[in-house]
PDB file of C-alpha atoms in Angstrom:
ATOM      1  CA  VAL A  13       0.000   0.000   0.000  1.00 43.00           C
ATOM      2  CA  THR A  14       1.482   3.301  -1.041  1.00 46.00           C
ATOM      3  CA  PHE A  15       1.296   6.568   0.882  1.00 49.00           C
ATOM      4  CA  PRO A  16      -1.325   8.894  -0.699  1.00 50.00           C
ATOM      5  CA  VAL A  17       1.054  11.836  -0.364  1.00 50.00           C
ATOM      6  CA  PHE A  18       3.538   9.946  -2.550  1.00 52.00           C
ATOM      7  CA  SER A  19       0.982   8.892  -5.158  1.00 50.00           C
ATOM      8  CA  LYS A  20      -0.237  12.452  -5.663  1.00 53.00           C
ATOM      9  CA  MET A  21       3.292  13.573  -6.554  1.00 51.00           C
ATOM     10  CA  GLN A  22       4.531  10.670  -8.629  1.00 53.00           C
ATOM     11  CA  ASP A  23       4.929  12.911 -11.680  1.00 55.00           C
ATOM     12  CA  ASN A  24       6.922  15.567  -9.817  1.00 66.00           C
ATOM     13  CA  ARG A  25      10.165  14.014  -8.613  1.00 72.00           C
ATOM     14  CA  GLU A  26      11.324  17.093  -6.695  1.00 82.00           C
ATOM     15  CA  ASN A  27       8.108  17.339  -4.664  1.00 81.00           C
ATOM     16  CA  LEU A  28       8.150  13.577  -4.209  1.00 83.00           C
ATOM     17  CA  ARG A  29      11.707  13.765  -2.879  1.00 86.00           C
ATOM     18  CA  ASN A  30      10.874  16.565  -0.436  1.00 85.00           C
ATOM     19  CA  ASN A  31       7.759  14.837   0.859  1.00 83.00           C
ATOM     20  CA  TYR A  32       9.583  11.536   1.131  1.00 88.00           C
ATOM     21  CA  LEU A  33      12.086  13.190   3.461  1.00 88.00           C
ATOM     22  CA  LYS A  34       9.251  14.735   5.487  1.00 87.00           C
ATOM     23  CA  VAL A  35       7.526  11.371   5.855  1.00 87.00           C
ATOM     24  CA  THR A  36      10.878   9.822   6.790  1.00 90.00           C
ATOM     25  CA  GLU A  37      11.194  12.421   9.523  1.00 88.00           C
ATOM     26  CA  MET A  38       7.658  11.755  10.732  1.00 87.00           C
ATOM     27  CA  THR A  39       8.356   8.014  10.758  1.00 89.00           C
ATOM     28  CA  SER A  40      11.568   8.639  12.712  1.00 92.00           C
ATOM     29  CA  ILE A  41       9.716  10.517  15.457  1.00 90.00           C
ATOM     30  CA  LEU A  42       7.330   7.608  16.054  1.00 90.00           C
ATOM     31  CA  THR A  43       9.730   4.723  15.411  1.00 94.00           C
ATOM     32  CA  PHE A  44      12.556   5.857  17.669  1.00 95.00           C
ATOM     33  CA  PHE A  45      10.119   6.849  20.385  1.00 95.00           C
ATOM     34  CA  ALA A  46       8.352   3.470  20.428  1.00 95.00           C
ATOM     35  CA  LEU A  47      11.389   1.216  20.025  1.00 95.00           C
ATOM     36  CA  GLY A  48      13.537   3.364  22.308  1.00 95.00           C
ATOM     37  CA  LEU A  49      10.862   3.092  24.989  1.00 95.00           C
ATOM     38  CA  LEU A  50      10.736  -0.695  24.565  1.00 95.00           C
ATOM     39  CA  PHE A  51      14.542  -0.815  24.783  1.00 95.00           C
ATOM     40  CA  ALA A  52      14.546   1.236  27.995  1.00 93.00           C
ATOM     41  CA  VAL A  53      11.937  -0.802  29.881  1.00 94.00           C
ATOM     42  CA  ALA A  54      12.784  -4.202  28.385  1.00 93.00           C
ATOM     43  CA  GLU A  55      14.178  -5.664  31.602  1.00 93.00           C
ATOM     44  CA  PRO A  56      11.374  -4.791  34.049  1.00 93.00           C
ATOM     45  CA  MET A  57       8.761  -5.547  31.392  1.00 93.00           C
ATOM     46  CA  ILE A  58      10.051  -9.065  30.706  1.00 94.00           C
ATOM     47  CA  VAL A  59      10.550  -9.825  34.401  1.00 92.00           C
ATOM     48  CA  SER A  60       7.022  -8.608  35.165  1.00 91.00           C
ATOM     49  CA  PHE A  61       5.249 -10.477  32.384  1.00 91.00           C
ATOM     50  CA  LEU A  62       7.447 -13.564  31.958  1.00 90.00           C
ATOM     51  CA  THR A  63       9.202 -13.816  35.371  1.00 86.00           C
ATOM     52  CA  GLY A  64      12.922 -13.680  36.117  1.00 85.00           C
ATOM     53  CA  LYS A  65      13.564 -16.956  34.268  1.00 90.00           C
ATOM     54  CA  TRP A  66      13.384 -14.977  31.025  1.00 91.00           C
ATOM     55  CA  LEU A  67      15.908 -12.351  32.136  1.00 91.00           C
ATOM     56  CA  PRO A  68      18.579 -13.537  29.620  1.00 90.00           C
ATOM     57  CA  SER A  69      16.163 -12.674  26.789  1.00 93.00           C
ATOM     58  CA  VAL A  70      16.351  -8.970  27.663  1.00 94.00           C
ATOM     59  CA  GLU A  71      19.686  -8.567  25.930  1.00 95.00           C
ATOM     60  CA  LEU A  72      18.434 -10.496  22.899  1.00 95.00           C
ATOM     61  CA  LEU A  73      15.379  -8.265  22.605  1.00 95.00           C
ATOM     62  CA  GLN A  74      17.490  -5.119  22.841  1.00 95.00           C
ATOM     63  CA  ILE A  75      19.851  -6.402  20.150  1.00 96.00           C
ATOM     64  CA  LEU A  76      16.950  -7.212  17.829  1.00 95.00           C
ATOM     65  CA  ILE A  77      15.440  -3.763  18.375  1.00 96.00           C
ATOM     66  CA  THR A  78      18.524  -2.203  16.767  1.00 94.00           C
ATOM     67  CA  GLY A  79      17.696  -4.181  13.626  1.00 94.00           C
ATOM     68  CA  ILE A  80      13.904  -3.841  13.701  1.00 94.00           C
ATOM     69  CA  VAL A  81      14.260  -0.065  13.840  1.00 94.00           C
ATOM     70  CA  TRP A  82      15.142  -0.080  10.124  1.00 94.00           C
ATOM     71  CA  TRP A  83      11.976  -1.883   8.995  1.00 93.00           C
ATOM     72  CA  PRO A  84       9.653   1.166   8.732  1.00 92.00           C
ATOM     73  CA  PHE A  85      12.224   2.887   6.534  1.00 92.00           C
ATOM     74  CA  PHE A  86      12.479  -0.199   4.326  1.00 92.00           C
ATOM     75  CA  ALA A  87       8.710   0.087   3.795  1.00 90.00           C
ATOM     76  CA  LEU A  88       9.053   3.764   2.843  1.00 90.00           C
ATOM     77  CA  ASN A  89      11.726   2.956   0.286  1.00 89.00           C
ATOM     78  CA  ILE A  90       9.550   0.261  -1.265  1.00 89.00           C
ATOM     79  CA  ASN A  91       6.611   2.686  -1.412  1.00 86.00           C
ATOM     80  CA  VAL A  92       8.668   5.205  -3.353  1.00 87.00           C
ATOM     81  CA  LEU A  93       9.876   2.589  -5.825  1.00 87.00           C
ATOM     82  CA  GLN A  94       6.284   1.474  -6.436  1.00 84.00           C
ATOM     83  CA  VAL A  95       5.067   5.031  -6.910  1.00 82.00           C
ATOM     84  CA  VAL A  96       7.694   5.886  -9.546  1.00 81.00           C
ATOM     85  CA  GLY A  97       7.060   2.651 -11.444  1.00 80.00           C
ATOM     86  CA  LEU A  98      10.127   0.691 -10.332  1.00 81.00           C
ATOM     87  CA  SER A  99       8.273  -2.188  -8.694  1.00 80.00           C
ATOM     88  CA  LYS A 100      10.532  -4.676 -10.464  1.00 83.00           C
ATOM     89  CA  HIS A 101      13.373  -3.542  -8.217  1.00 87.00           C
ATOM     90  CA  VAL A 102      11.405  -4.574  -5.118  1.00 88.00           C
ATOM     91  CA  LEU A 103      11.797  -8.255  -6.042  1.00 89.00           C
ATOM     92  CA  ILE A 104      15.540  -7.752  -6.542  1.00 90.00           C
ATOM     93  CA  ILE A 105      15.806  -6.069  -3.140  1.00 91.00           C
ATOM     94  CA  GLU A 106      13.841  -8.793  -1.377  1.00 91.00           C
ATOM     95  CA  CYS A 107      15.973 -11.527  -2.961  1.00 93.00           C
ATOM     96  CA  ILE A 108      19.180  -9.783  -1.874  1.00 93.00           C
ATOM     97  CA  LYS A 109      17.733  -9.207   1.590  1.00 93.00           C
ATOM     98  CA  ALA A 110      16.734 -12.852   1.987  1.00 94.00           C
ATOM     99  CA  THR A 111      20.193 -13.956   0.865  1.00 95.00           C
ATOM    100  CA  VAL A 112      21.947 -11.609   3.292  1.00 95.00           C
ATOM    101  CA  ASN A 113      19.761 -12.805   6.181  1.00 95.00           C
ATOM    102  CA  LEU A 114      20.315 -16.457   5.301  1.00 96.00           C
ATOM    103  CA  VAL A 115      24.082 -15.999   5.124  1.00 95.00           C
ATOM    104  CA  ALA A 116      24.020 -14.132   8.461  1.00 95.00           C
ATOM    105  CA  ILE A 117      22.149 -17.005  10.127  1.00 95.00           C
ATOM    106  CA  LEU A 118      24.318 -19.743   8.611  1.00 96.00           C
ATOM    107  CA  MET A 119      27.508 -17.967   9.649  1.00 95.00           C
ATOM    108  CA  THR A 120      26.458 -17.581  13.277  1.00 96.00           C
ATOM    109  CA  VAL A 121      24.031 -20.404  14.064  1.00 94.00           C
ATOM    110  CA  GLN A 122      26.792 -22.488  15.632  1.00 94.00           C
ATOM    111  CA  MET A 123      27.785 -19.594  17.901  1.00 94.00           C
ATOM    112  CA  GLY A 124      24.473 -19.364  19.717  1.00 93.00           C
ATOM    113  CA  VAL A 125      21.275 -17.311  19.766  1.00 94.00           C
ATOM    114  CA  LYS A 126      22.993 -14.068  20.763  1.00 95.00           C
ATOM    115  CA  ALA A 127      25.354 -14.291  17.789  1.00 96.00           C
ATOM    116  CA  VAL A 128      22.391 -14.885  15.443  1.00 96.00           C
ATOM    117  CA  CYS A 129      20.572 -11.835  16.848  1.00 96.00           C
ATOM    118  CA  ILE A 130      23.660  -9.669  16.384  1.00 96.00           C
ATOM    119  CA  ALA A 131      24.102 -10.987  12.847  1.00 97.00           C
ATOM    120  CA  LEU A 132      20.481 -10.264  11.888  1.00 96.00           C
ATOM    121  CA  SER A 133      20.626  -6.750  13.344  1.00 96.00           C
ATOM    122  CA  THR A 134      23.878  -6.098  11.506  1.00 96.00           C
ATOM    123  CA  ALA A 135      22.322  -7.479   8.326  1.00 96.00           C
ATOM    124  CA  ALA A 136      19.370  -5.084   8.683  1.00 95.00           C
ATOM    125  CA  PHE A 137      21.789  -2.163   8.907  1.00 95.00           C
ATOM    126  CA  LEU A 138      23.651  -3.338   5.797  1.00 94.00           C
ATOM    127  CA  GLU A 139      20.369  -3.859   3.955  1.00 94.00           C
ATOM    128  CA  SER A 140      19.554  -0.176   4.498  1.00 93.00           C
ATOM    129  CA  PHE A 141      22.303   0.603   1.972  1.00 94.00           C
ATOM    130  CA  ILE A 142      20.673  -1.753  -0.540  1.00 92.00           C
ATOM    131  CA  TYR A 143      17.274  -0.083  -0.231  1.00 91.00           C
ATOM    132  CA  THR A 144      18.650   3.440  -0.462  1.00 91.00           C
ATOM    133  CA  TYR A 145      20.789   2.533  -3.478  1.00 91.00           C
ATOM    134  CA  PHE A 146      17.574   2.138  -5.452  1.00 89.00           C
ATOM    135  CA  THR A 147      15.897   5.111  -3.777  1.00 89.00           C
ATOM    136  CA  ARG A 148      18.813   7.279  -4.831  1.00 90.00           C
ATOM    137  CA  LYS A 149      18.322   6.162  -8.424  1.00 86.00           C
ATOM    138  CA  ALA A 150      14.589   6.842  -8.187  1.00 85.00           C
ATOM    139  CA  ILE A 151      14.399  10.253  -6.460  1.00 87.00           C
ATOM    140  CA  GLY A 152      17.991  11.232  -5.662  1.00 88.00           C
ATOM    141  CA  VAL A 153      17.895  10.513  -1.916  1.00 89.00           C
ATOM    142  CA  SER A 154      21.089   8.813  -0.720  1.00 91.00           C
ATOM    143  CA  TRP A 155      21.690   6.770   2.435  1.00 92.00           C
ATOM    144  CA  LEU A 156      23.606   9.662   4.003  1.00 93.00           C
ATOM    145  CA  CYS A 157      20.801  12.091   3.209  1.00 91.00           C
ATOM    146  CA  GLN A 158      18.265   9.825   4.914  1.00 92.00           C
ATOM    147  CA  PHE A 159      20.531   9.200   7.888  1.00 92.00           C
ATOM    148  CA  LYS A 160      20.927  12.946   8.457  1.00 92.00           C
ATOM    149  CA  VAL A 161      17.140  13.149   8.744  1.00 91.00           C
ATOM    150  CA  ILE A 162      17.013  10.196  11.146  1.00 93.00           C
ATOM    151  CA  LEU A 163      20.023  11.134  13.312  1.00 93.00           C
ATOM    152  CA  PRO A 164      18.350  13.737  15.608  1.00 92.00           C
ATOM    153  CA  TYR A 165      15.766  11.176  16.670  1.00 93.00           C
ATOM    154  CA  VAL A 166      18.402   8.517  17.233  1.00 94.00           C
ATOM    155  CA  ALA A 167      20.214  10.959  19.504  1.00 94.00           C
ATOM    156  CA  ALA A 168      17.023  11.914  21.344  1.00 94.00           C
ATOM    157  CA  SER A 169      16.176   8.253  21.901  1.00 95.00           C
ATOM    158  CA  VAL A 170      19.679   7.441  23.183  1.00 95.00           C
ATOM    159  CA  VAL A 171      19.631  10.346  25.650  1.00 96.00           C
ATOM    160  CA  ALA A 172      16.127   9.471  26.860  1.00 96.00           C
ATOM    161  CA  CYS A 173      17.146   5.805  27.246  1.00 94.00           C
ATOM    162  CA  ALA A 174      20.204   6.759  29.287  1.00 94.00           C
ATOM    163  CA  VAL A 175      18.162   8.885  31.663  1.00 94.00           C
ATOM    164  CA  GLY A 176      15.485   6.213  31.845  1.00 92.00           C
ATOM    165  CA  TYR A 177      18.076   3.593  32.789  1.00 89.00           C
ATOM    166  CA  VAL A 178      19.357   5.774  35.628  1.00 91.00           C
ATOM    167  CA  VAL A 179      15.849   6.267  36.995  1.00 91.00           C
ATOM    168  CA  ILE A 180      14.975   2.571  36.670  1.00 91.00           C
ATOM    169  CA  GLY A 181      18.091   1.687  38.641  1.00 88.00           C
ATOM    170  CA  LEU A 182      16.897   3.784  41.585  1.00 89.00           C
ATOM    171  CA  VAL A 183      13.767   1.723  42.301  1.00 88.00           C
ATOM    172  CA  ASP A 184      13.199  -1.922  43.206  1.00 86.00           C
ATOM    173  CA  TYR A 185       9.649  -2.789  42.157  1.00 89.00           C
ATOM    174  CA  GLN A 186       9.279  -3.927  38.551  1.00 90.00           C
ATOM    175  CA  TRP A 187       5.961  -2.221  37.794  1.00 92.00           C
ATOM    176  CA  ILE A 188       7.239   1.037  39.207  1.00 93.00           C
ATOM    177  CA  LYS A 189      10.322   0.659  37.015  1.00 93.00           C
ATOM    178  CA  ILE A 190       8.104   0.263  33.955  1.00 94.00           C
ATOM    179  CA  LEU A 191       5.833   3.181  34.794  1.00 95.00           C
ATOM    180  CA  LEU A 192       8.494   5.560  36.079  1.00 94.00           C
ATOM    181  CA  GLY A 193      11.084   4.612  33.444  1.00 93.00           C
ATOM    182  CA  GLY A 194       8.510   4.912  30.666  1.00 94.00           C
ATOM    183  CA  LEU A 195       7.288   8.262  31.948  1.00 96.00           C
ATOM    184  CA  VAL A 196      10.792   9.702  32.270  1.00 95.00           C
ATOM    185  CA  TYR A 197      11.752   8.383  28.830  1.00 96.00           C
ATOM    186  CA  THR A 198       8.631   9.917  27.270  1.00 95.00           C
ATOM    187  CA  ILE A 199       9.186  13.298  28.929  1.00 95.00           C
ATOM    188  CA  ILE A 200      12.866  13.516  27.985  1.00 95.00           C
ATOM    189  CA  TYR A 201      12.289  12.358  24.417  1.00 95.00           C
ATOM    190  CA  GLY A 202       9.303  14.679  24.027  1.00 91.00           C
ATOM    191  CA  LEU A 203      11.162  17.689  25.392  1.00 92.00           C
ATOM    192  CA  ILE A 204      14.174  17.149  23.139  1.00 91.00           C
ATOM    193  CA  ILE A 205      12.006  16.787  20.055  1.00 89.00           C
ATOM    194  CA  TYR A 206       9.739  19.687  20.980  1.00 85.00           C
ATOM    195  CA  LEU A 207      12.604  22.076  21.688  1.00 85.00           C
ATOM    196  CA  SER A 208      14.658  21.149  18.626  1.00 80.00           C
ATOM    197  CA  ARG A 209      12.147  19.983  15.977  1.00 71.00           C
ATOM    198  CA  ARG A 210       8.942  21.980  16.450  1.00 67.00           C
ATOM    199  CA  SER A 211       8.158  22.245  12.733  1.00 70.00           C
ATOM    200  CA  GLU A 212       8.384  18.470  12.365  1.00 67.00           C
ATOM    201  CA  ILE A 213       6.001  17.983  15.302  1.00 69.00           C
ATOM    202  CA  LYS A 214       3.494  20.300  13.614  1.00 69.00           C
ATOM    203  CA  PHE A 215       3.824  18.372  10.358  1.00 65.00           C
ATOM    204  CA  LEU A 216       3.272  15.084  12.208  1.00 64.00           C
ATOM    205  CA  TYR A 217       0.208  16.447  13.989  1.00 66.00           C
ATOM    206  CA  ALA A 218      -1.278  17.807  10.741  1.00 67.00           C
ATOM    207  CA  THR A 219      -0.653  14.513   8.943  1.00 63.00           C
ATOM    208  CA  LEU A 220      -2.208  12.379  11.702  1.00 61.00           C
ATOM    209  CA  LYS A 221      -5.189  14.751  11.862  1.00 65.00           C
ATOM    210  CA  GLU A 222      -5.695  14.442   8.110  1.00 63.00           C
ATOM    211  CA  MET A 223      -5.478  10.637   8.278  1.00 57.00           C
ATOM    212  CA  ARG A 224      -8.035  10.528  11.115  1.00 63.00           C
ATOM    213  CA  GLN A 225     -10.532  12.650   9.135  1.00 61.00           C
ATOM    214  CA  ARG A 226     -10.517  10.236   6.197  1.00 59.00           C
TER     215      ARG A 226
END
């Protein structure tokens, strides 16, 4: 399913490029908030819902999050390729992606689950270059250009996670850790984004409002 904002501008590559970067920024706000929050409260959440026996899975989940974070941007790249009539490249990308993932698993399966998780997260990062190679050909947006858009939200998420970790370490009860850590993370992340990216917040709000009215 393609984004309507992309479809309306498929004949104007410059407008399509600009709106693609805006949607990438909007996606970054939501993606890094949600996955950063999950990263921050992973330990108390797993202990609370699955008991302490599952504590070793916390690290695995956090490793996988660093790979999953790229998935929404993969979807955006595919949307752009479909809009500009380059759907044939999607099959090429998916074949390369499947091959990279398979090689990553085969190379690390004997080393244990943690090694496989690291390999898959690393593979997802490498696959981002594959997707943006075709996006650059389609609308002139390189990997570096996209990463510059994403970087402020990565930084905001890292800072919020760090503060959240400190706060979580000050309390003993798991549910309080989840609630307090989540609240602190949300406040810090929200403040950073609000103070440094107000125009992007307004664009996000306007876009969500428009989607809700449809």
